Coordinates of C-alpha atoms in Angstrom, one line a residue:
M1 CA 0.0 -0.1 -0.1
S2 CA 2.7 2.3 0.5
D3 CA 3.9 2.0 -2.8
M4 CA 1.0 2.6 -4.3
L5 CA 0.3 6.7 -1.9
G6 CA 3.7 7.1 -2.9
I7 CA 3.1 7.1 -6.5
S8 CA -0.6 8.2 -6.0
S9 CA 0.8 11.1 -4.2
S10 CA 3.9 12.2 -6.7
A11 CA 0.7 11.5 -9.8
V12 CA -1.3 14.1 -7.9
A13 CA 1.6 16.8 -6.7
A14 CA 3.2 16.9 -10.6
Y15 CA -0.5 17.4 -12.3
Q16 CA -1.2 19.8 -9.6
R17 CA 1.7 21.8 -11.0
A18 CA 0.4 21.2 -15.0
L19 CA -2.2 22.4 -13.4
G20 CA -1.3 25.6 -12.6
T21 CA 1.0 26.2 -16.1
V22 CA -2.3 25.7 -17.5
S23 CA -3.7 27.6 -15.0
N24 CA -0.9 30.5 -16.2
N25 CA -1.8 30.1 -19.8
I26 CA -5.4 30.9 -19.9
A27 CA -4.3 33.9 -17.0
N28 CA -2.0 35.6 -19.2
V29 CA -3.9 34.8 -22.5
S30 CA -4.1 38.7 -23.0
T31 CA -1.1 40.0 -22.2
E32 CA 1.1 41.1 -24.6
G33 CA 4.4 38.9 -25.6
Y34 CA 3.1 36.2 -23.2
S35 CA 4.7 33.0 -24.7
R36 CA 2.1 29.5 -23.7
Q37 CA 4.1 28.2 -21.4
Q38 CA 3.9 23.9 -21.6
S39 CA 4.8 21.1 -18.5
T40 CA 7.8 19.3 -18.9
L41 CA 6.8 15.2 -17.2
T42 CA 9.3 13.1 -16.3
Q43 CA 8.9 9.2 -15.5
S44 CA 10.9 8.8 -11.9
A45 CA 13.7 5.9 -11.6
P46 CA 12.5 2.5 -11.8
R47 CA 13.3 0.6 -8.8
K48 CA 14.4 -3.6 -8.8
Q49 CA 13.2 -6.0 -6.5
A50 CA 13.8 -9.3 -7.1
S51 CA 14.7 -10.0 -11.2
M52 CA 12.0 -7.2 -11.6
F53 CA 11.8 -3.3 -12.0
L54 CA 8.7 -1.7 -10.3
G55 CA 8.0 1.7 -11.0
T56 CA 7.9 4.7 -9.1
G57 CA 5.5 7.5 -9.6
V58 CA 6.2 10.7 -11.8
L59 CA 8.7 13.9 -11.5
F60 CA 7.2 17.4 -13.1
T61 CA 10.9 18.9 -13.8
A62 CA 10.2 22.2 -15.9
V63 CA 8.6 24.5 -17.5
K64 CA 9.4 25.5 -21.0
R65 CA 7.8 28.2 -23.6
A66 CA 6.2 26.9 -27.0
F67 CA 7.9 29.1 -28.7
D68 CA 8.9 29.1 -32.0
T69 CA 11.8 30.5 -33.2
F70 CA 11.5 30.6 -37.3
A71 CA 7.9 31.8 -36.9
E72 CA 8.5 34.7 -34.5
S73 CA 11.3 35.5 -37.4
N74 CA 9.0 35.5 -40.2
L75 CA 6.2 37.8 -37.7
R76 CA 8.8 40.5 -37.0
N77 CA 9.8 40.7 -40.9
S78 CA 6.0 41.2 -42.3
N79 CA 5.7 43.2 -38.8
T80 CA 8.4 45.2 -40.4
D81 CA 6.3 45.3 -44.6
L82 CA 3.4 46.4 -42.4
A83 CA 4.9 49.7 -41.0
T84 CA 6.4 50.3 -43.9
Q85 CA 3.9 51.0 -46.0
T86 CA 1.2 52.5 -43.6
P87 CA 3.5 56.1 -43.3
L88 CA 4.2 55.8 -47.2
V89 CA 0.4 55.4 -47.7
N90 CA -0.2 58.8 -45.8
Y91 CA 2.0 60.6 -46.1
T92 CA 1.9 60.0 -49.9
Q93 CA -2.4 60.4 -49.7
R94 CA -1.9 63.8 -48.3
V95 CA 0.3 65.2 -51.3
M96 CA -2.4 63.8 -53.2
D97 CA -4.7 66.2 -51.6
I98 CA -2.6 68.9 -52.5
M99 CA -1.8 69.0 -55.2
G100 CA -4.3 67.0 -56.7
D101 CA -7.6 69.7 -54.9
K102 CA -9.6 71.4 -57.5
S103 CA -10.2 74.5 -55.1
V104 CA -7.2 75.1 -53.3
G105 CA -5.0 72.9 -56.2
L106 CA -2.7 75.4 -58.8
S107 CA -5.3 73.8 -61.8
S108 CA -7.8 76.1 -60.6
A109 CA -5.3 79.3 -60.6
L110 CA -4.3 78.0 -63.8
D111 CA -7.3 78.4 -65.5
S112 CA -8.1 81.4 -63.7
F113 CA -4.9 82.6 -65.6
F114 CA -6.5 82.0 -68.8
D115 CA -9.4 83.0 -68.7
A116 CA -8.1 86.4 -67.9
A117 CA -5.7 86.0 -70.8
R118 CA -8.1 85.2 -73.1
S119 CA -10.6 87.8 -71.5
L120 CA -8.2 90.3 -72.7
S121 CA -7.6 89.3 -75.8
V122 CA -11.1 90.0 -77.1
D123 CA -11.0 93.3 -74.6
P124 CA -7.1 94.3 -75.0
A125 CA -8.1 98.2 -74.6
S126 CA -10.2 97.1 -71.4
T127 CA -7.9 99.0 -68.6
V128 CA -10.3 96.8 -66.4
M129 CA -9.0 93.4 -68.4
R130 CA -5.7 94.9 -67.9
T131 CA -6.7 94.9 -64.2
S132 CA -8.1 90.9 -64.0
F133 CA -5.4 89.8 -65.5
I134 CA -2.2 91.2 -63.6
R135 CA -4.7 90.2 -59.9
S136 CA -4.4 86.6 -62.0
S137 CA -1.0 86.1 -62.5
E138 CA -0.8 87.5 -58.8
G139 CA -3.2 84.6 -57.6
V140 CA -1.2 81.8 -59.3
G141 CA 1.7 83.4 -57.3
S142 CA 0.3 82.9 -53.6
R143 CA -0.9 79.5 -55.2
F144 CA 2.4 78.3 -55.7
A145 CA 3.8 79.7 -52.7
E146 CA 0.3 77.9 -50.6
L147 CA 1.8 74.7 -52.4
S148 CA 5.2 74.9 -51.3
G149 CA 4.1 75.6 -47.9
Q150 CA 1.7 72.5 -48.0
L151 CA 4.8 70.6 -49.1
N152 CA 7.1 72.5 -46.6
L153 CA 4.5 71.3 -43.4
V154 CA 4.5 67.7 -44.7
A155 CA 8.8 67.3 -44.6
T156 CA 8.7 68.9 -40.8
E157 CA 6.0 66.6 -39.9
T158 CA 8.0 63.6 -41.8
K159 CA 11.3 65.1 -40.5
Q160 CA 9.0 65.0 -37.2
A161 CA 8.0 61.9 -37.4
L162 CA 11.5 60.1 -37.9
E163 CA 12.3 62.0 -35.0
S164 CA 9.7 60.3 -33.1
A165 CA 10.8 57.1 -34.6
A166 CA 14.5 57.1 -34.3
N167 CA 13.9 58.3 -30.1
Q168 CA 11.5 55.0 -29.6
I169 CA 14.0 52.9 -31.1
N170 CA 16.7 54.4 -28.3
T171 CA 14.2 53.8 -25.5
L172 CA 13.3 50.1 -26.9
T173 CA 17.5 49.2 -27.9
E174 CA 18.1 50.8 -24.0
Q175 CA 15.6 48.1 -22.2
L176 CA 16.8 45.2 -24.6
A177 CA 20.7 45.4 -22.9
L178 CA 18.9 45.9 -19.8
V179 CA 17.7 42.4 -20.1
N180 CA 20.5 41.4 -22.5
Q181 CA 22.1 42.3 -18.7
Q182 CA 19.5 39.4 -16.3
L183 CA 20.6 36.7 -19.0
T184 CA 23.9 37.3 -18.1
K185 CA 22.7 35.2 -15.0
S186 CA 22.2 31.7 -16.0
P187 CA 24.7 30.2 -18.6
S188 CA 21.8 28.2 -20.4
L189 CA 19.6 28.8 -22.4
D190 CA 16.9 27.2 -20.6
G191 CA 18.1 28.5 -17.1
Q192 CA 16.7 31.7 -18.2
S193 CA 13.1 33.1 -17.1
S194 CA 10.9 32.8 -19.0
E195 CA 9.7 35.5 -18.2
L196 CA 12.8 37.4 -19.1
L197 CA 12.4 35.4 -22.4
D198 CA 9.4 37.1 -23.5
R199 CA 10.2 39.9 -22.7
R200 CA 13.1 40.2 -24.9
D201 CA 11.1 38.7 -28.4
L202 CA 8.3 41.6 -27.5
L203 CA 11.4 44.7 -27.4
L204 CA 12.6 42.6 -30.8
R205 CA 8.9 42.7 -32.2
Q206 CA 8.9 46.1 -31.2
I207 CA 12.0 47.9 -32.9
S208 CA 10.8 45.8 -36.5
E209 CA 8.1 48.0 -36.1
F210 CA 10.6 51.1 -37.0
A211 CA 13.3 50.0 -39.4
R212 CA 14.3 45.7 -40.6
I213 CA 16.5 44.1 -37.8
K214 CA 19.2 40.8 -38.4
T215 CA 20.0 39.0 -35.1
S216 CA 22.5 37.4 -32.9
F217 CA 21.8 34.8 -29.9
T218 CA 24.4 33.3 -28.4
S219 CA 23.5 29.9 -25.9
N220 CA 22.1 31.6 -22.8
G221 CA 20.0 33.8 -25.5
I222 CA 22.0 37.2 -25.5
V223 CA 20.6 39.3 -28.2
S224 CA 22.6 41.2 -30.5
V225 CA 20.4 43.3 -32.9
S226 CA 21.4 45.1 -36.3
L227 CA 19.5 47.7 -38.6
G228 CA 22.0 47.4 -41.2
S229 CA 22.3 44.4 -43.8
T230 CA 25.0 42.3 -41.9
M231 CA 25.2 42.0 -38.4
K232 CA 29.3 43.7 -38.9
Q233 CA 27.8 47.3 -39.2
S234 CA 25.0 49.3 -37.6
L235 CA 24.7 47.3 -34.2
V236 CA 22.0 49.1 -32.3
V237 CA 22.4 46.9 -29.6
D238 CA 25.9 45.2 -28.9
G239 CA 25.3 42.3 -26.6
L240 CA 25.9 44.7 -23.0
K241 CA 25.1 47.6 -24.6
S242 CA 23.2 49.3 -26.9
R243 CA 24.1 52.9 -29.6
P244 CA 21.2 55.5 -29.8
I245 CA 20.5 56.5 -33.2
G246 CA 20.4 60.4 -34.0
F247 CA 20.9 63.1 -36.8
D248 CA 24.1 64.7 -38.0
P249 CA 23.8 67.7 -36.7
N250 CA 26.6 68.8 -39.7
S251 CA 24.8 66.9 -42.1
L252 CA 23.8 69.6 -45.1
S253 CA 21.0 66.8 -46.5
K254 CA 17.4 66.7 -45.2
I255 CA 17.9 63.8 -43.2
D256 CA 21.1 62.1 -42.0
L257 CA 20.7 59.4 -39.9
V258 CA 23.6 57.9 -37.6
L259 CA 24.8 56.0 -34.6
D260 CA 25.8 57.5 -31.4
P261 CA 25.7 61.2 -32.5
Y262 CA 27.4 62.6 -29.7
G263 CA 30.6 59.3 -29.2
N264 CA 32.1 57.4 -31.9
T265 CA 29.4 58.8 -34.6
E266 CA 28.9 56.2 -37.5
P267 CA 27.1 56.4 -40.6
L268 CA 23.5 55.0 -40.2
S269 CA 23.9 52.7 -43.9
G270 CA 21.6 50.1 -45.1
T271 CA 18.3 50.8 -43.0
S272 CA 15.2 49.5 -45.0
G273 CA 11.6 49.1 -44.3
G274 CA 9.9 49.7 -41.1
T275 CA 8.0 53.1 -40.1
M276 CA 11.7 55.1 -40.3
G277 CA 12.2 53.1 -44.1
G278 CA 9.0 53.5 -45.0
L279 CA 9.5 57.6 -43.7
N280 CA 12.8 57.7 -46.2
T281 CA 10.9 56.1 -49.2
F282 CA 8.1 59.1 -49.1
I283 CA 11.1 61.8 -48.9
T284 CA 13.2 60.5 -52.0
Q285 CA 10.7 59.2 -54.0
V286 CA 7.7 61.0 -53.4
L287 CA 7.9 64.3 -50.8
E288 CA 11.1 65.6 -52.8
P289 CA 10.5 64.4 -56.7
A290 CA 7.4 66.6 -55.5
Q291 CA 9.1 69.8 -54.6
K292 CA 11.3 69.5 -57.5
S293 CA 8.5 69.4 -59.9
L294 CA 7.0 72.4 -58.3
D295 CA 10.1 74.3 -58.4
F296 CA 10.8 73.5 -62.0
L297 CA 6.7 74.0 -62.7
A298 CA 7.3 77.6 -61.3
T299 CA 10.4 78.6 -63.0
T300 CA 8.8 77.5 -66.2
F301 CA 6.0 78.6 -65.9
V302 CA 7.9 82.5 -65.5
K303 CA 9.9 82.2 -68.4
E304 CA 7.0 80.9 -70.8
V305 CA 5.2 84.1 -69.5
N306 CA 7.6 86.1 -70.4
T307 CA 8.5 85.2 -73.3
I308 CA 5.3 85.7 -74.7
Q309 CA 5.3 89.3 -72.7
Q310 CA 9.1 90.8 -74.0
A311 CA 7.4 89.7 -77.8
G312 CA 4.2 91.9 -77.3
I313 CA 3.7 95.6 -77.4
D314 CA 2.8 97.3 -74.2
G315 CA -1.0 99.8 -74.3
Y316 CA 2.4 102.4 -74.9
G317 CA 3.5 101.0 -78.1
Q318 CA 6.7 100.1 -76.8
T319 CA 8.6 96.4 -77.0
G320 CA 6.8 94.5 -73.3
V321 CA 9.1 93.9 -70.2
E322 CA 9.3 91.0 -67.4
L323 CA 5.6 90.1 -66.2
L324 CA 7.5 87.5 -63.2
G325 CA 10.4 87.3 -61.6
I326 CA 11.7 85.1 -58.9
D327 CA 13.0 86.7 -56.1
S328 CA 16.3 84.8 -55.2
K329 CA 16.8 85.7 -51.3
A330 CA 12.7 83.1 -51.1
P331 CA 13.8 79.3 -50.2
T332 CA 12.7 77.8 -53.9
A333 CA 11.3 79.1 -56.8
S334 CA 7.2 77.9 -55.8
E335 CA 7.5 80.3 -53.5
G336 CA 9.4 83.5 -54.7
I337 CA 7.2 83.9 -57.7
R338 CA 6.9 87.8 -57.6
V339 CA 4.6 90.3 -60.2
L340 CA 6.5 92.6 -61.2
L341 CA 4.0 95.4 -63.0
Q342 CA 1.9 97.5 -61.6
D343 CA 0.7 99.1 -64.7
P344 CA -2.6 97.7 -66.3
M345 CA -0.5 99.7 -68.9
R346 CA 2.9 97.6 -69.2
V347 CA 1.3 94.7 -70.2
T348 CA 1.2 93.1 -73.2
T349 CA -1.4 92.8 -76.2
G350 CA -0.4 93.3 -79.2
G351 CA 2.4 91.4 -81.2
L352 CA 5.8 93.0 -83.0
F353 CA 4.2 92.3 -86.6
R354 CA 0.5 93.9 -87.0
V355 CA -1.8 93.7 -90.3
S356 CA -4.1 96.3 -90.5
Q357 CA -7.0 94.2 -93.6
N358 CA -8.6 96.2 -95.6
T359 CA -12.4 96.3 -95.1
N360 CA -12.7 96.0 -98.9
N361 CA -10.6 93.0 -98.6
A362 CA -12.6 90.6 -99.0
S363 CA -10.3 87.1 -99.2
D364 CA -8.9 85.1 -97.0
V365 CA -5.6 85.8 -97.6
R366 CA -3.2 85.9 -94.6
A367 CA 0.3 87.6 -94.1
R368 CA 2.9 85.8 -93.1
V369 CA 6.6 87.7 -92.8
S370 CA 10.0 85.4 -93.3
F371 CA 13.2 86.1 -93.0
S372 CA 16.3 84.0 -93.6
Q373 CA 19.9 84.6 -93.1
S374 CA 22.1 85.2 -97.2
P375 CA 25.1 82.7 -97.1
L376 CA 28.4 85.0 -97.8
P377 CA 29.2 83.9 -101.2
P378 CA 32.5 81.0 -101.4
G379 CA 35.8 82.8 -101.1
I380 CA 35.1 86.1 -98.9
S381 CA 36.1 84.6 -95.8
N382 CA 39.9 83.8 -95.9
P383 CA 40.6 80.5 -93.5
A384 CA 44.6 80.6 -94.1
L385 CA 44.2 84.2 -91.4
T386 CA 44.0 83.1 -87.5
N387 CA 45.2 84.6 -84.9
N388 CA 48.8 85.7 -85.4
P389 CA 50.4 86.7 -82.3
F390 CA 54.1 87.1 -84.6
T391 CA 54.0 90.3 -87.2
N392 CA 57.2 89.0 -88.6
N393 CA 55.9 86.2 -90.2
P394 CA 52.4 87.9 -91.8
L395 CA 50.1 86.5 -94.2
K396 CA 50.7 87.7 -97.7
I397 CA 47.8 89.5 -99.9
E398 CA 48.3 89.6 -102.7
V399 CA 46.0 93.1 -105.4
G400 CA 46.6 92.3 -109.2
G401 CA 44.8 92.1 -112.1
G402 CA 43.7 96.2 -112.8
R403 CA 42.1 95.2 -109.6
L404 CA 41.9 98.6 -107.0
F405 CA 40.8 96.4 -103.9
A406 CA 41.2 92.6 -103.4
P407 CA 39.0 90.3 -99.7
V408 CA 41.6 89.9 -97.2
T409 CA 38.8 88.3 -94.7
T410 CA 35.7 88.8 -93.0
V411 CA 35.0 89.5 -89.3
A412 CA 32.2 87.4 -87.4
A413 CA 30.0 89.8 -85.5
G414 CA 30.7 89.4 -81.6
M415 CA 34.0 89.5 -82.0
D416 CA 35.8 91.7 -79.0
N417 CA 39.5 93.1 -79.6
A418 CA 40.1 92.0 -83.3
A419 CA 43.9 93.2 -84.4
I420 CA 45.2 93.5 -88.0
Y421 CA 48.3 94.4 -88.9
L422 CA 49.3 96.0 -92.1
D423 CA 52.9 96.1 -93.2
N424 CA 55.1 96.9 -96.1
V425 CA 52.5 98.4 -97.6
K426 CA 53.5 100.0 -100.9
P427 CA 52.5 103.0 -102.1
G428 CA 48.3 103.9 -101.5
Q429 CA 47.3 100.6 -100.1
Q430 CA 44.5 101.4 -97.1
L431 CA 43.5 98.8 -95.7
H432 CA 39.5 99.1 -95.6
V433 CA 36.6 97.9 -92.9
M434 CA 33.2 97.8 -94.2
T435 CA 30.1 96.1 -92.6
R436 CA 27.6 94.0 -95.0
D437 CA 25.5 96.7 -95.6
G438 CA 27.8 99.6 -96.4
R439 CA 29.0 101.2 -93.4
Q440 CA 32.7 101.9 -93.8
L441 CA 34.4 101.8 -90.5
I442 CA 37.9 102.3 -91.3
G443 CA 39.9 103.2 -93.9
T444 CA 39.8 106.2 -96.3
A445 CA 36.4 107.6 -97.9
L446 CA 35.5 106.1 -101.3
N447 CA 35.3 108.1 -104.6
E448 CA 32.3 106.7 -107.0
D449 CA 34.9 104.5 -109.0
E450 CA 36.0 102.2 -105.4
K451 CA 32.5 102.8 -104.6
F452 CA 31.5 100.8 -107.8
Q453 CA 34.7 98.2 -107.0
M454 CA 34.3 97.1 -104.1
L455 CA 30.8 97.0 -103.0
T456 CA 30.0 94.1 -105.2
T457 CA 27.9 90.8 -103.9
D458 CA 30.6 89.1 -104.9
N459 CA 33.0 90.8 -102.3
G460 CA 30.8 89.3 -99.7
F461 CA 28.0 93.0 -99.6
S462 CA 24.5 92.7 -99.5
P463 CA 22.3 94.0 -102.3
A464 CA 20.3 96.5 -100.9
L465 CA 23.1 98.6 -99.3
T466 CA 23.8 101.7 -98.8
Y467 CA 26.8 103.3 -98.7
S468 CA 28.0 105.8 -95.6
D469 CA 31.5 106.7 -94.2
K470 CA 29.8 108.9 -91.1
Y471 CA 31.4 106.0 -89.2
L472 CA 34.9 106.3 -90.6
N473 CA 37.4 105.9 -88.1
Q474 CA 34.9 107.3 -84.7
S475 CA 35.0 105.7 -81.5
G476 CA 32.5 106.2 -79.0
E477 CA 29.3 107.8 -79.0
K478 CA 30.0 108.6 -82.7
G479 CA 31.2 105.5 -83.8
Y480 CA 29.7 102.6 -85.3
R481 CA 26.7 100.5 -82.6
G482 CA 29.7 102.7 -80.0
A483 CA 32.7 100.5 -81.1
N484 CA 36.2 102.2 -80.5
V485 CA 38.2 101.9 -83.5
F486 CA 41.7 102.8 -83.9
Y487 CA 43.2 103.0 -87.4
G488 CA 47.3 104.2 -86.7
T489 CA 50.0 103.5 -86.1
K490 CA 50.7 102.9 -81.9
A491 CA 53.3 102.2 -79.2
S492 CA 53.3 101.3 -76.0
V493 CA 55.3 101.8 -72.7
L494 CA 56.6 98.2 -72.7
Y495 CA 58.1 96.7 -68.8
E496 CA 61.4 95.4 -68.5
Q497 CA 61.5 92.5 -65.3
Q498 CA 64.2 93.4 -62.9
F499 CA 66.0 90.7 -60.5
D500 CA 67.6 91.5 -56.9
K501 CA 71.2 90.1 -55.6
L502 CA 69.8 86.3 -54.9
G503 CA 67.4 86.4 -58.0
Q504 CA 64.2 87.2 -57.2
P505 CA 61.8 89.6 -59.1
D506 CA 62.0 92.9 -58.3
K507 CA 60.1 96.2 -59.4
P508 CA 59.7 95.6 -63.2
T509 CA 61.6 98.9 -65.3
P510 CA 59.6 100.9 -68.0
T511 CA 60.8 101.3 -71.1
P512 CA 59.3 104.1 -73.1
A513 CA 57.7 103.3 -76.2
T514 CA 58.8 104.0 -79.4
L515 CA 57.9 105.0 -82.7
T516 CA 60.4 105.0 -86.0
S517 CA 59.6 105.9 -89.4
G518 CA 61.1 104.5 -92.4
R519 CA 63.2 106.8 -94.3
V520 CA 63.4 110.3 -94.8
M521 CA 64.5 111.2 -98.4
P522 CA 65.7 114.6 -98.9
V523 CA 63.7 116.3 -101.5
A524 CA 64.4 119.8 -102.6
S525 CA 61.9 122.8 -103.7
S526 CA 61.8 124.9 -105.9
T527 CA 59.2 127.0 -105.0
E528 CA 57.1 126.8 -101.7
L529 CA 56.0 122.9 -101.2
V530 CA 53.4 121.9 -98.6
V531 CA 54.5 117.8 -98.1
I532 CA 52.3 117.1 -95.6
P533 CA 48.6 118.8 -95.5
K534 CA 46.8 120.3 -92.4
G535 CA 44.7 118.0 -90.4
A536 CA 46.1 114.6 -92.9
I537 CA 48.3 113.0 -90.2
K538 CA 46.8 113.2 -85.7
L539 CA 48.9 112.4 -82.8
N540 CA 47.4 111.2 -79.7
D541 CA 44.6 112.0 -81.9
E542 CA 45.6 115.7 -82.2
S543 CA 44.8 117.0 -85.9
L544 CA 48.8 118.4 -86.6
G545 CA 49.5 121.1 -89.2
E546 CA 50.6 121.8 -92.0
L547 CA 53.7 121.0 -93.1
K548 CA 55.5 123.3 -95.8
L549 CA 59.0 123.5 -97.2
A550 CA 60.0 127.2 -98.2
E551 CA 61.9 128.0 -101.4
G552 CA 65.2 126.0 -101.9
E553 CA 64.1 124.4 -98.4
V554 CA 65.0 121.0 -98.5
L555 CA 63.2 118.3 -96.2
S556 CA 64.8 116.1 -93.8
P557 CA 64.3 114.0 -90.9
L558 CA 65.1 117.3 -88.1
K559 CA 62.5 119.3 -90.3
V560 CA 60.3 116.6 -89.7
A561 CA 61.0 116.2 -86.1
A562 CA 60.9 119.6 -85.4
W563 CA 57.6 120.2 -86.9
L564 CA 56.0 117.1 -84.7
N565 CA 57.4 118.1 -81.5
Q566 CA 55.9 121.5 -82.4
G567 CA 52.6 119.3 -83.0
M568 CA 53.0 117.7 -79.3
D569 CA 53.6 121.0 -77.5
A570 CA 50.9 122.1 -78.9
H571 CA 48.3 119.5 -78.4
P572 CA 49.8 117.5 -75.2
T573 CA 47.6 115.3 -73.8
F574 CA 48.7 112.2 -74.0
S575 CA 45.9 108.6 -73.9
S576 CA 44.5 107.1 -70.2
D577 CA 46.0 104.2 -70.8
Q578 CA 49.7 105.7 -71.5
S579 CA 52.0 107.0 -68.9
P580 CA 54.6 109.3 -70.7
L581 CA 58.1 109.0 -68.8
V582 CA 59.7 111.3 -71.9
K583 CA 58.3 113.3 -75.3
N584 CA 60.7 114.0 -78.0
I585 CA 61.0 113.3 -81.1
L586 CA 65.3 112.5 -82.5
A587 CA 66.0 112.9 -85.7
D588 CA 69.7 111.2 -86.9
T589 CA 70.3 111.2 -90.5
D590 CA 67.8 109.4 -91.9
T591 CA 65.2 108.4 -89.5
L592 CA 63.5 109.2 -86.9
E593 CA 62.0 108.1 -83.3
V594 CA 58.5 108.6 -81.5
K595 CA 58.3 108.5 -78.0
N596 CA 55.2 108.0 -76.3
A597 CA 52.8 108.9 -78.8
D598 CA 50.8 107.5 -80.9
L599 CA 50.8 108.5 -84.4
F600 CA 47.7 107.3 -87.1
S601 CA 46.8 108.9 -90.4
D602 CA 43.4 109.6 -92.3
K603 CA 45.4 109.4 -95.5
G604 CA 47.5 105.9 -94.7

């Protein structure tokens, strides 16, 4: 009887504990993170009597969690995927509501703008219609600014949501690190408290709602968590330590997450999924493209409207000016649209080309004007005439065959500081620079025979040209379209680099500008002779008097030097780009030297 009582008592005790486990499961059926527990019963060691073994009852050995690692991992991944879509869908719907609303969206403002433009085209003389058009333009600018402000508000909310998610992850990772510290008390997983393991798994599920995680477990249940693609980077929980998530304050981007922003900072790379992943996806794929598209639309709208405005004539008969502008101080183009016109009469309502129909003309003929640039005749532009800084290797131009002129080259419109050197000039030769429509800029005035030979279409001139020497050798306000022209001989001050005793560069030494003439041939005159007429030569842009020989006097370099010095004394003004050191003309038996002077002639 004693053996029966022992077996019965062990069985009652074991099943009492098993019923306690069942009761605990029922009591915690609604407890978040609780895992169902199972009782483990094992047979007591049998006792040998005679030649047989008799059972001694049952033992209650352990209570284990009914836990599936694979199912728990899938649950965390499913939570991550669901949490990714929630903010992405919600915030995208907000952007769609902002941009697509019929009453507060952009379409209604643009419709009002084009309706006002259409009404103005029907009655362009109406001041009321012009004013209405300007007000509708202001309405479009205001609507662009409102939409940009709404998108900026969404951007602020998403960043705040990211900050909140990062703070919640930091709280959860700190708690998980504390749980890991408590798990160190047992060397094996079987000896761990079910409550601690449930808290660990609940924290992992909660973290997975904010970002996709990777986990690594030790033999006693301690877990490490990574937000990256591998366990070697972006560890937010590393055993017993947690690392906070924050925003890099030095980053120029809108959002740049880092680990441990106030310690050993590490870029948080590879983060995806969850609430944070959904917010990042929304920002990069929806919000930022929408903001850039809105700014591009605003810029394009302003540009195209101004193009049309500037291509017409306003109420004063003047060419139109810009209607809209973008404030450079505004943070974005869509927030900076401004109406530049306040006078309704400045709105253009007419084209630059207008046709007034005769009331007696009953036909349906429509006027049309087209323009095409006439091509240059072949052979006018000289491809061999290139930029040549060496005057000692010039290009030779032959003038023969009874011609008075030979075309050299064409100078394209828009060229700056073009310089052509004419050396080895034969008596009577001149360099002429003219426009295709017959305006002579450089040279000497043409007579009728010269006009007949030069101004032909074969030489590149327009068939409908009219010759004019109004701008001949003129500069500034008197020059052709304000161009500065110099025709003659010029010398400039040169600077020679000097070096000190140590070989270091010293202050350069100026060398006087020098012009040297050719050989002055002696000319004897039996009567009074004018060698150079008055005004034929300009020195420093001042016309010189005449050079003449008295009866029986011989022309010599000394005579010419005295005449030039007299002219320089009478007009001691130098160009602004010159720094005169000496101002004299020297003569030897053959040549003249003019120092610090510009010498040019209307006659060559």
